[in-house]
CSV table of C-alpha atoms in Angstrom, one decimal:
chain,number,residue,atom,x,y,z
A,1,MET,CA,17.1,24.5,7.7
A,2,VAL,CA,16.3,21.5,10.0
A,3,LEU,CA,13.7,19.0,8.7
A,4,LYS,CA,10.3,19.4,10.3
A,5,ILE,CA,8.2,16.3,10.9
A,6,HIS,CA,4.6,17.0,11.9
A,7,GLY,CA,3.4,14.0,13.8
A,8,ALA,CA,2.4,12.4,17.0
A,9,PRO,CA,5.1,11.0,19.3
A,10,THR,CA,3.3,7.7,19.8
A,11,SER,CA,2.2,7.3,16.1
A,12,PRO,CA,3.7,4.2,14.4
A,13,ASN,CA,3.6,6.0,11.0
A,14,THR,CA,5.4,9.0,12.5
A,15,LYS,CA,8.1,6.6,14.0
A,16,ARG,CA,8.6,5.0,10.6
A,17,VAL,CA,9.9,8.4,9.4
A,18,THR,CA,11.8,9.6,12.4
A,19,MET,CA,13.6,6.2,12.5
A,20,LEU,CA,14.9,6.9,9.0
A,21,CYS,CA,16.0,10.4,10.0
A,22,LYS,CA,18.2,8.6,12.6
A,23,GLU,CA,19.2,6.0,10.0
A,24,PHE,CA,20.5,8.8,7.7
A,25,ALA,CA,21.8,11.0,10.6
A,26,LEU,CA,19.4,13.8,9.7
A,27,ASP,CA,18.5,16.4,12.3
A,28,TYR,CA,14.8,16.9,12.6
A,29,GLU,CA,12.3,18.8,14.7
A,30,LEU,CA,9.1,16.8,15.7
A,31,VAL,CA,6.2,19.3,15.5
A,32,GLU,CA,3.9,17.5,17.9
A,33,LEU,CA,0.2,17.0,17.2
A,34,SER,CA,-2.3,15.3,19.4
A,35,PHE,CA,-4.9,12.8,18.3
A,36,TRP,CA,-6.9,13.6,21.5
A,37,THR,CA,-7.6,17.1,20.3
A,38,GLU,CA,-7.7,15.9,16.7
A,39,ASP,CA,-5.0,18.4,15.6
A,40,GLN,CA,-4.6,16.4,12.3
A,41,LYS,CA,-8.2,17.3,11.3
A,42,LYS,CA,-7.9,21.1,12.0
A,43,PRO,CA,-8.7,23.0,8.7
A,44,GLU,CA,-5.4,24.9,8.7
A,45,PHE,CA,-3.4,21.6,9.0
A,46,VAL,CA,-5.5,19.8,6.4
A,47,GLU,CA,-5.2,22.8,4.0
A,48,LYS,CA,-1.5,23.3,4.3
A,49,TYR,CA,-0.1,19.9,5.1
A,50,SER,CA,-2.3,16.9,4.8
A,51,PRO,CA,-5.5,16.7,2.6
A,52,LEU,CA,-6.4,13.3,4.1
A,53,ALA,CA,-5.9,14.6,7.7
A,54,GLN,CA,-3.1,12.1,8.4
A,55,VAL,CA,0.3,12.2,10.0
A,56,PRO,CA,3.3,12.3,9.5
A,57,VAL,CA,4.0,15.2,7.2
A,58,LEU,CA,7.5,16.3,6.2
A,59,ASP,CA,8.3,19.9,5.7
A,60,ASP,CA,11.8,20.2,4.1
A,61,ASP,CA,12.3,23.9,3.8
A,62,GLY,CA,8.9,24.4,2.3
A,63,PHE,CA,8.7,21.1,0.4
A,64,VAL,CA,5.7,19.4,1.9
A,65,LEU,CA,5.2,15.6,1.7
A,66,TYR,CA,2.7,13.2,3.3
A,67,GLU,CA,2.5,9.4,3.4
A,68,SER,CA,5.3,7.8,5.5
A,69,ARG,CA,6.7,5.5,2.8
A,70,ALA,CA,6.8,8.4,0.3
A,71,ILE,CA,8.7,10.5,2.8
A,72,ALA,CA,11.0,7.5,3.3
A,73,PHE,CA,11.6,7.3,-0.4
A,74,TYR,CA,12.5,11.0,-0.5
A,75,LEU,CA,14.9,10.9,2.4
A,76,ALA,CA,16.6,7.8,1.1
A,77,ALA,CA,16.9,9.1,-2.4
A,78,LYS,CA,18.4,12.4,-1.2
A,79,ALA,CA,20.8,10.5,1.1
A,80,ARG,CA,21.7,8.1,-1.8
A,81,SER,CA,21.2,5.3,0.7
A,82,PRO,CA,21.7,1.7,-0.3
A,83,LEU,CA,18.4,1.0,1.6
A,84,LEU,CA,16.7,2.2,-1.6
A,85,PRO,CA,18.1,0.0,-4.4
A,86,SER,CA,19.2,1.9,-7.5
A,87,GLU,CA,16.8,2.0,-10.5
A,88,ASP,CA,19.8,1.3,-12.7
A,89,ASP,CA,19.2,-2.4,-11.9
A,90,VAL,CA,15.5,-2.6,-12.8
A,91,LYS,CA,15.0,-6.2,-11.7
A,92,ARG,CA,16.6,-5.6,-8.3
A,93,ARG,CA,14.5,-2.4,-7.8
A,94,ALA,CA,11.4,-4.3,-8.9
A,95,ARG,CA,12.0,-6.9,-6.2
A,96,TYR,CA,12.3,-4.0,-3.7
A,97,GLU,CA,9.0,-2.5,-5.0
A,98,GLN,CA,7.4,-6.0,-4.6
A,99,ALA,CA,8.6,-6.1,-0.9
A,100,VAL,CA,7.2,-2.6,-0.3
A,101,GLN,CA,3.8,-3.5,-1.7
A,102,THR,CA,3.8,-6.8,0.2
A,103,GLU,CA,4.1,-4.9,3.5
A,104,VAL,CA,1.5,-2.3,2.6
A,105,CYS,CA,-1.1,-4.7,1.1
A,106,HIS,CA,-0.6,-7.7,3.4
A,107,VAL,CA,0.5,-6.3,6.8
A,108,ASP,CA,0.0,-2.6,7.2
A,109,HIS,CA,-3.8,-2.1,7.3
A,110,LEU,CA,-4.4,-5.5,9.1
A,111,ALA,CA,-1.8,-4.6,11.8
A,112,TYR,CA,-3.4,-1.1,12.1
A,113,SER,CA,-7.0,-2.7,12.4
A,114,LEU,CA,-5.8,-5.2,14.9
A,115,ALA,CA,-4.2,-2.5,17.1
A,116,TRP,CA,-7.3,-0.4,16.8
A,117,GLU,CA,-9.5,-3.3,18.1
A,118,LYS,CA,-7.1,-4.5,20.8
A,119,ILE,CA,-5.3,-1.3,22.0
A,120,TRP,CA,-6.8,2.0,21.0
A,121,LYS,CA,-10.5,1.1,21.4
A,122,ALA,CA,-9.8,0.5,25.1
A,123,TYR,CA,-8.6,4.1,25.5
A,124,THR,CA,-11.7,5.5,24.0
A,125,GLY,CA,-14.2,3.3,25.8
A,126,LEU,CA,-15.3,1.3,22.7
A,127,THR,CA,-15.8,-2.5,22.7
A,128,THR,CA,-13.4,-4.8,20.9
A,129,ASP,CA,-15.0,-6.8,18.0
A,130,GLU,CA,-13.6,-10.2,18.8
A,131,GLU,CA,-14.8,-11.6,15.4
A,132,ARG,CA,-12.8,-9.0,13.5
A,133,VAL,CA,-9.7,-9.6,15.7
A,134,LYS,CA,-9.8,-13.3,14.9
A,135,GLU,CA,-10.2,-12.6,11.1
A,136,TYR,CA,-7.3,-10.1,11.1
A,137,ALA,CA,-5.1,-12.4,13.2
A,138,ARG,CA,-5.8,-15.4,10.9
A,139,THR,CA,-4.9,-13.4,7.8
A,140,LEU,CA,-1.7,-12.0,9.4
A,141,GLU,CA,-0.6,-15.5,10.5
A,142,GLU,CA,-0.9,-16.8,6.9
A,143,THR,CA,1.1,-13.8,5.7
A,144,PHE,CA,3.9,-14.5,8.2
A,145,ASP,CA,3.9,-18.2,7.2
A,146,ALA,CA,4.7,-16.9,3.7
A,147,TYR,CA,7.3,-14.5,5.0
A,148,ASP,CA,9.0,-17.4,6.8
A,149,LYS,CA,9.3,-19.2,3.4
A,150,ILE,CA,10.5,-16.1,1.6
A,151,LEU,CA,13.1,-15.6,4.3
A,152,SER,CA,14.3,-19.2,4.1
A,153,LYS,CA,15.6,-18.5,0.6
A,154,GLN,CA,17.0,-15.0,1.1
A,155,LYS,CA,18.2,-12.8,4.0
A,156,TYR,CA,15.7,-10.0,3.6
A,157,LEU,CA,12.4,-9.4,1.9
A,158,ALA,CA,13.8,-7.9,-1.3
A,159,GLY,CA,16.8,-10.2,-1.6
A,160,ASP,CA,20.1,-10.6,0.4
A,161,GLU,CA,20.4,-6.9,1.2
A,162,LEU,CA,18.5,-4.9,3.9
A,163,THR,CA,16.2,-2.3,2.3
A,164,LEU,CA,13.6,0.2,3.5
A,165,ALA,CA,10.9,-2.5,2.9
A,166,ASP,CA,12.2,-4.5,5.9
A,167,LEU,CA,12.4,-1.5,8.2
A,168,PHE,CA,8.9,-0.4,7.3
A,169,HIS,CA,7.6,-3.3,9.4
A,170,LEU,CA,9.1,-2.1,12.7
A,171,PRO,CA,6.5,0.3,14.0
A,172,HIS,CA,3.4,-1.8,13.5
A,173,GLY,CA,5.2,-5.1,14.1
A,174,ASN,CA,6.1,-4.0,17.6
A,175,LEU,CA,2.4,-3.6,18.5
A,176,PHE,CA,1.6,-7.3,18.0
A,177,PRO,CA,2.7,-8.5,21.5
A,178,GLN,CA,0.5,-5.8,23.1
A,179,CYS,CA,-2.4,-7.2,21.0
A,180,GLY,CA,-1.5,-10.7,22.4
A,181,TYR,CA,0.3,-12.2,19.4
A,182,THR,CA,3.9,-13.4,19.4
A,183,TRP,CA,4.2,-14.4,15.7
A,184,LEU,CA,7.5,-12.5,15.2
A,185,GLU,CA,9.1,-13.3,18.6
A,186,ASP,CA,8.2,-16.9,19.5
A,187,GLY,CA,10.7,-18.6,17.2
A,188,LYS,CA,8.0,-20.9,15.7
A,189,ARG,CA,8.9,-19.5,12.3
A,190,PRO,CA,12.8,-19.6,12.5
A,191,ASN,CA,13.5,-17.4,9.5
A,192,LEU,CA,11.0,-14.8,10.4
A,193,TYR,CA,12.4,-14.7,13.9
A,194,ARG,CA,16.0,-14.3,12.7
A,195,TRP,CA,15.0,-11.4,10.5
A,196,TRP,CA,12.8,-9.7,13.1
A,197,LYS,CA,15.5,-10.0,15.8
A,198,GLU,CA,18.0,-8.3,13.6
A,199,LEU,CA,15.6,-5.5,12.6
A,200,ASN,CA,14.6,-4.8,16.2
A,201,ALA,CA,18.2,-4.4,17.3
A,202,ARG,CA,18.8,-1.6,14.7
A,203,PRO,CA,20.0,1.5,16.6
A,204,SER,CA,17.7,3.8,14.6
A,205,TRP,CA,14.6,1.8,15.8
A,206,GLN,CA,15.9,1.6,19.4
A,207,ALA,CA,16.2,5.4,19.4
A,208,VAL,CA,12.6,6.1,18.4
A,209,LYS,CA,10.6,3.1,19.6
A,210,ASP,CA,9.4,4.8,22.8
A,211,HIS,CA,9.1,8.3,21.4
A,212,ALA,CA,9.4,9.6,17.8
B,10,MET,CA,9.6,-14.3,-25.6
B,11,VAL,CA,6.1,-13.0,-24.9
B,12,LEU,CA,5.3,-11.8,-21.4
B,13,LYS,CA,3.3,-14.2,-19.4
B,14,ILE,CA,0.7,-12.9,-16.9
B,15,HIS,CA,-0.6,-15.5,-14.5
B,16,GLY,CA,-4.0,-14.2,-13.4
B,17,ALA,CA,-7.8,-14.4,-13.5
B,18,PRO,CA,-9.7,-12.7,-16.3
B,19,THR,CA,-12.1,-11.0,-13.9
B,20,SER,CA,-9.5,-10.1,-11.2
B,21,PRO,CA,-9.2,-6.3,-10.7
B,22,ASN,CA,-5.5,-6.7,-9.8
B,23,THR,CA,-4.8,-8.7,-12.9
B,24,LYS,CA,-6.5,-6.0,-15.0
B,25,ARG,CA,-4.3,-3.4,-13.4
B,26,VAL,CA,-1.3,-5.2,-15.1
B,27,THR,CA,-2.8,-6.1,-18.5
B,28,MET,CA,-4.1,-2.5,-18.9
B,29,LEU,CA,-0.4,-1.4,-18.6
B,30,CYS,CA,0.7,-4.0,-21.2
B,31,LYS,CA,-1.8,-2.4,-23.6
B,32,GLU,CA,-0.5,1.1,-22.5
B,33,PHE,CA,3.0,0.1,-23.4
B,34,ALA,CA,2.0,-1.9,-26.5
B,35,LEU,CA,3.5,-5.1,-25.0
B,36,ASP,CA,2.3,-8.5,-26.2
B,37,TYR,CA,1.2,-10.8,-23.3
B,38,GLU,CA,-0.2,-14.2,-22.8
B,39,LEU,CA,-2.8,-14.4,-20.0
B,40,VAL,CA,-2.2,-17.8,-18.2
B,41,GLU,CA,-5.7,-18.2,-16.7
B,42,LEU,CA,-6.2,-19.3,-13.1
B,43,SER,CA,-9.6,-19.9,-11.5
B,44,PHE,CA,-10.5,-18.7,-8.0
B,45,TRP,CA,-13.3,-21.3,-8.0
B,46,THR,CA,-10.8,-24.1,-8.0
B,47,GLU,CA,-8.4,-22.0,-5.9
B,48,ASP,CA,-5.6,-22.4,-8.5
B,49,GLN,CA,-3.7,-19.6,-6.8
B,50,LYS,CA,-3.4,-21.7,-3.6
B,51,LYS,CA,-2.0,-24.8,-5.3
B,52,PRO,CA,1.4,-25.8,-3.9
B,53,GLU,CA,3.2,-25.7,-7.2
B,54,PHE,CA,1.9,-22.2,-8.0
B,55,VAL,CA,2.7,-20.9,-4.5
B,56,GLU,CA,6.2,-22.4,-4.6
B,57,LYS,CA,7.2,-21.2,-8.1
B,58,TYR,CA,5.3,-17.9,-8.5
B,59,SER,CA,3.5,-16.5,-5.5
B,60,PRO,CA,4.4,-17.1,-1.9
B,61,LEU,CA,1.3,-15.2,-0.7
B,62,ALA,CA,-1.0,-17.2,-3.1
B,63,GLN,CA,-2.1,-14.1,-5.0
B,64,VAL,CA,-2.5,-13.0,-8.6
B,65,PRO,CA,-1.3,-11.5,-10.9
B,66,VAL,CA,2.2,-12.8,-11.3
B,67,LEU,CA,4.5,-11.7,-14.2
B,68,ASP,CA,6.9,-14.1,-15.8
B,69,ASP,CA,9.2,-12.2,-18.1
B,70,ASP,CA,11.4,-14.9,-19.7
B,71,GLY,CA,12.0,-16.5,-16.3
B,72,PHE,CA,12.0,-13.3,-14.2
B,73,VAL,CA,9.1,-13.8,-11.8
B,74,LEU,CA,7.4,-10.9,-10.0
B,75,TYR,CA,4.2,-10.6,-8.0
B,76,GLU,CA,2.3,-7.6,-6.6
B,77,SER,CA,0.5,-5.6,-9.4
B,78,ARG,CA,2.0,-2.2,-8.6
B,79,ALA,CA,5.5,-3.7,-8.5
B,80,ILE,CA,4.9,-5.3,-11.9
B,81,ALA,CA,3.6,-1.9,-13.1
B,82,PHE,CA,6.9,-0.3,-11.9
B,83,TYR,CA,8.9,-2.9,-13.8
B,84,LEU,CA,7.0,-2.6,-17.1
B,85,ALA,CA,7.0,1.2,-17.0
B,86,ALA,CA,10.7,1.4,-16.1
B,87,LYS,CA,11.6,-1.0,-18.9
B,88,ALA,CA,9.5,1.0,-21.3
B,89,ARG,CA,11.0,4.3,-20.0
B,90,SER,CA,7.4,5.5,-19.8
B,91,PRO,CA,6.7,9.1,-18.6
B,92,LEU,CA,3.9,7.5,-16.5
B,93,LEU,CA,6.7,6.7,-14.1
B,94,PRO,CA,8.4,10.1,-13.2
B,95,SER,CA,12.2,10.0,-13.4
B,96,GLU,CA,14.1,9.7,-10.2
B,97,ASP,CA,16.4,12.5,-11.4
B,98,ASP,CA,13.8,14.9,-10.1
B,99,VAL,CA,13.5,13.6,-6.5
B,100,LYS,CA,10.7,15.9,-5.5
B,101,ARG,CA,8.6,15.1,-8.5
B,102,ARG,CA,9.2,11.4,-8.0
B,103,ALA,CA,8.4,11.8,-4.3
B,104,ARG,CA,5.0,13.3,-5.1
B,105,TYR,CA,4.4,10.3,-7.4
B,106,GLU,CA,5.3,7.9,-4.5
B,107,GLN,CA,2.9,9.9,-2.3
B,108,ALA,CA,0.1,9.4,-4.8
B,109,VAL,CA,0.8,5.7,-5.1
B,110,GLN,CA,0.8,5.3,-1.3
B,111,THR,CA,-2.5,7.3,-1.1
B,112,GLU,CA,-4.2,4.9,-3.5
B,113,VAL,CA,-2.8,1.8,-1.7
B,114,CYS,CA,-3.4,3.0,1.9
B,115,HIS,CA,-6.7,4.9,1.5
B,116,VAL,CA,-8.6,3.3,-1.4
B,117,ASP,CA,-7.3,-0.2,-2.3
B,118,HIS,CA,-8.1,-2.4,0.7
B,119,LEU,CA,-11.4,-0.5,1.4
B,120,ALA,CA,-12.5,-0.9,-2.2
B,121,TYR,CA,-11.6,-4.6,-2.1
B,122,SER,CA,-13.4,-5.1,1.3
B,123,LEU,CA,-16.5,-3.2,0.0
B,124,ALA,CA,-16.6,-5.4,-3.2
B,125,TRP,CA,-16.1,-8.5,-1.1
B,126,GLU,CA,-19.2,-7.6,1.0
B,127,LYS,CA,-21.5,-6.4,-1.8
B,128,ILE,CA,-20.5,-8.5,-4.8
B,129,TRP,CA,-18.4,-11.5,-4.1
B,130,LYS,CA,-20.1,-12.7,-0.9
B,131,ALA,CA,-23.4,-13.1,-2.9
B,132,TYR,CA,-21.6,-15.5,-5.3
B,133,THR,CA,-20.5,-17.7,-2.4
B,134,GLY,CA,-23.8,-17.7,-0.5
B,135,LEU,CA,-22.4,-15.6,2.4
B,136,THR,CA,-24.3,-12.8,4.1
B,137,THR,CA,-23.3,-9.2,3.6
B,138,ASP,CA,-22.3,-7.4,6.8
B,139,GLU,CA,-24.1,-4.1,6.4
B,140,GLU,CA,-22.3,-2.5,9.4
B,141,ARG,CA,-19.0,-3.0,7.7
B,142,VAL,CA,-20.3,-1.8,4.3
B,143,LYS,CA,-21.4,1.5,6.0
B,144,GLU,CA,-18.0,1.9,7.6
B,145,TYR,CA,-16.0,1.2,4.4
B,146,ALA,CA,-18.3,3.5,2.4
B,147,ARG,CA,-18.0,6.4,4.9
B,148,THR,CA,-14.2,6.2,4.9
B,149,LEU,CA,-14.0,6.0,1.1
B,150,GLU,CA,-16.4,9.0,0.9
B,151,GLU,CA,-14.1,11.1,3.1
B,152,THR,CA,-11.1,10.0,1.0
B,153,PHE,CA,-12.9,11.1,-2.2
B,154,ASP,CA,-13.8,14.5,-0.6
B,155,ALA,CA,-10.0,14.9,-0.1
B,156,TYR,CA,-9.3,13.7,-3.7
B,157,ASP,CA,-11.7,16.4,-5.0
B,158,LYS,CA,-9.7,19.1,-3.2
B,159,ILE,CA,-6.3,17.7,-4.4
B,160,LEU,CA,-7.7,17.6,-8.0
B,161,SER,CA,-9.0,21.2,-7.7
B,162,LYS,CA,-5.3,22.4,-7.5
B,163,GLN,CA,-3.7,20.0,-10.0
B,164,LYS,CA,-4.8,17.9,-13.0
B,165,TYR,CA,-3.7,14.5,-11.6
B,166,LEU,CA,-2.9,13.0,-8.2
B,167,ALA,CA,0.9,13.5,-8.5
B,168,GLY,CA,0.8,16.9,-10.2
B,169,ASP,CA,-0.2,18.1,-13.6
B,170,GLU,CA,0.9,15.0,-15.5
B,171,LEU,CA,-0.8,11.7,-15.7
B,172,THR,CA,1.1,8.9,-13.9
B,173,LEU,CA,0.7,5.2,-13.0
B,174,ALA,CA,-0.8,6.4,-9.6
B,175,ASP,CA,-3.9,7.7,-11.4
B,176,LEU,CA,-4.3,4.5,-13.6
B,177,PHE,CA,-4.0,2.3,-10.5
B,178,HIS,CA,-7.5,3.4,-9.5
B,179,LEU,CA,-9.3,2.0,-12.5
B,180,PRO,CA,-10.0,-1.6,-11.7
B,181,HIS,CA,-11.3,-1.2,-8.2
B,182,GLY,CA,-13.0,2.2,-8.9
B,183,ASN,CA,-15.1,0.6,-11.6
B,184,LEU,CA,-16.6,-1.8,-9.0
B,185,PHE,CA,-18.2,1.0,-7.0
B,186,PRO,CA,-21.4,1.4,-9.1
B,187,GLN,CA,-22.0,-2.4,-8.7
B,188,CYS,CA,-21.7,-1.9,-4.9
B,189,GLY,CA,-24.3,0.9,-5.1
B,190,TYR,CA,-22.0,3.9,-4.9
B,191,THR,CA,-21.6,6.6,-7.5
B,192,TRP,CA,-19.0,8.8,-5.8
B,193,LEU,CA,-16.8,8.9,-9.0
B,194,GLU,CA,-19.6,9.3,-11.5
B,195,ASP,CA,-22.4,11.5,-10.1
B,196,GLY,CA,-20.5,14.8,-10.6
B,197,LYS,CA,-21.1,16.0,-7.0
B,198,ARG,CA,-17.3,16.3,-6.7
B,199,PRO,CA,-16.6,18.1,-10.0
B,200,ASN,CA,-12.8,17.7,-10.0
B,201,LEU,CA,-13.0,14.1,-9.1
B,202,TYR,CA,-15.5,13.6,-11.8
B,203,ARG,CA,-13.4,15.3,-14.5
B,204,TRP,CA,-10.4,13.2,-13.5
B,205,TRP,CA,-12.3,9.9,-13.4
B,206,LYS,CA,-14.1,10.5,-16.8
B,207,GLU,CA,-10.8,11.0,-18.5
B,208,LEU,CA,-9.2,7.9,-16.9
B,209,ASN,CA,-12.1,5.7,-17.8
B,210,ALA,CA,-11.9,6.7,-21.5
B,211,ARG,CA,-8.3,5.6,-21.7
B,212,PRO,CA,-8.1,3.0,-24.5
B,213,SER,CA,-5.9,0.7,-22.4
B,214,TRP,CA,-8.6,0.4,-19.8
B,215,GLN,CA,-11.4,0.1,-22.4
B,216,ALA,CA,-9.5,-2.9,-23.9
B,217,VAL,CA,-9.3,-4.9,-20.6
B,218,LYS,CA,-12.3,-3.7,-18.5
B,219,ASP,CA,-14.4,-6.7,-19.4
B,220,HIS,CA,-11.7,-9.3,-19.7
B,221,ALA,CA,-8.0,-9.1,-18.7
C-alpha cells in the first residue's frame, strides 16, 4: 500500500518528509489539509493522527507517526539509507544526533518564528513585531557563524558524509530570502555557502520545493 | 578515565546529562563553568568544545560531544540501556524518536523562554515581557492538554515503557512552579500528573536536582 502523508502542500515540515520520499524513491500520496480551514485542529484528525494538531503525519498501512524528523528516521531506517549513520559505530551516530539536535534547537524554531513574523503574519492581517525579528535574526546569524566554522573543518554537519541532519535544513532555510536575509546565499560565510549550494541542488529538494 | 562533563551546576541542560550519568552508574567529573563570567563564550572553550558556545559538553577520554540529548544518546547506547529502544524494532524506535522530537519542538524552547522571562531576567535586572509570558504559557498549556490525552492511552510518551524521552522533561519541567505555573503538579490533568510524579521521584533526578 502506498504511503500516505497527511500534510499541507506549502508546509515546510511536510516538505521535509516528501523530500525524503523522493530521496528513497518511495511512492506517496499527499492527503492535503488546509491551514485556512484549520483541518489539522479538527477533532477526528487530532484523535486519529496528531494529538498536537500538527502536520505532517505519516500513515504507513496503519502505522501512524507524527513529527517530521521522527518520520524521516523511520523512512531512512526502513530504506537502510546511509543518510542515517548506523548505530554500530556509536561515536559516528552520536555526531549525527548532535547535528540533528543542533538544527532543531538552534535553527528550527527561530526560523519558524522569523517566517511567522515576516511572511505569514502578512497573510492574516497581523502586524510584524520588528523587535522580535531583530532578536531572531541576530541569534540565527550567530548560529550560522558557528556553522561556517564547523563546515570549515568537515564537509557536512555530522562529519564528511551527508546525513539527514543536513537535509533537514532545506525547507526552513529556503524561507530566509523571503524574510529579507541572505545568510546562506551571499557567500560571506564561504563554507556555509558551499554546503548550502550543494544541498539546494539536490534533486529530491528541487522536486518538492514548490509543492510537497 | 572518568567522564568529564563541562557545564554549569545550575544549568537545566547540564542536569539532563548528569542525571543520566547517575542513571547508568557512571562516574563523572563536573568541570564547572560560570555563566556570570561567560566561560562558555571564551575562545578556547568554543574552539575545543562547543562551536555554539553552549553547555553541557561531554569529554569521554578525548571524544568530545555537545547537545545534551546527543550526549544522552551516546551514554545510553554505550550502556545498552533499555531507556533507548533498540533500532531492531524500527516502529518502536520511531515512536521513541517521535517522543524526543515532541519534547524538543513543543516544550524545550518554550520552557527555556518562559524561565528566561520569569526567573533569569530578574537576576540580570531586565524587565519581564508579560505579553510573551502569556503567549509561551498558553502554548505550553495546549501541549500539556495533548500530553494528558497521550498518557491516557499509554504509560509513557513513547509507549508503555519509560525512555529517555520522558526523562528529558525533568530539568525544564521543574522550573514551571518557579515561573508560577503548576500544570504538571496540580492534578487537573490526571494522566500527566501520574506520569510527572513518577518521573520526579526517580533517584537519578533527586540526586542532581539541586546541583549537577
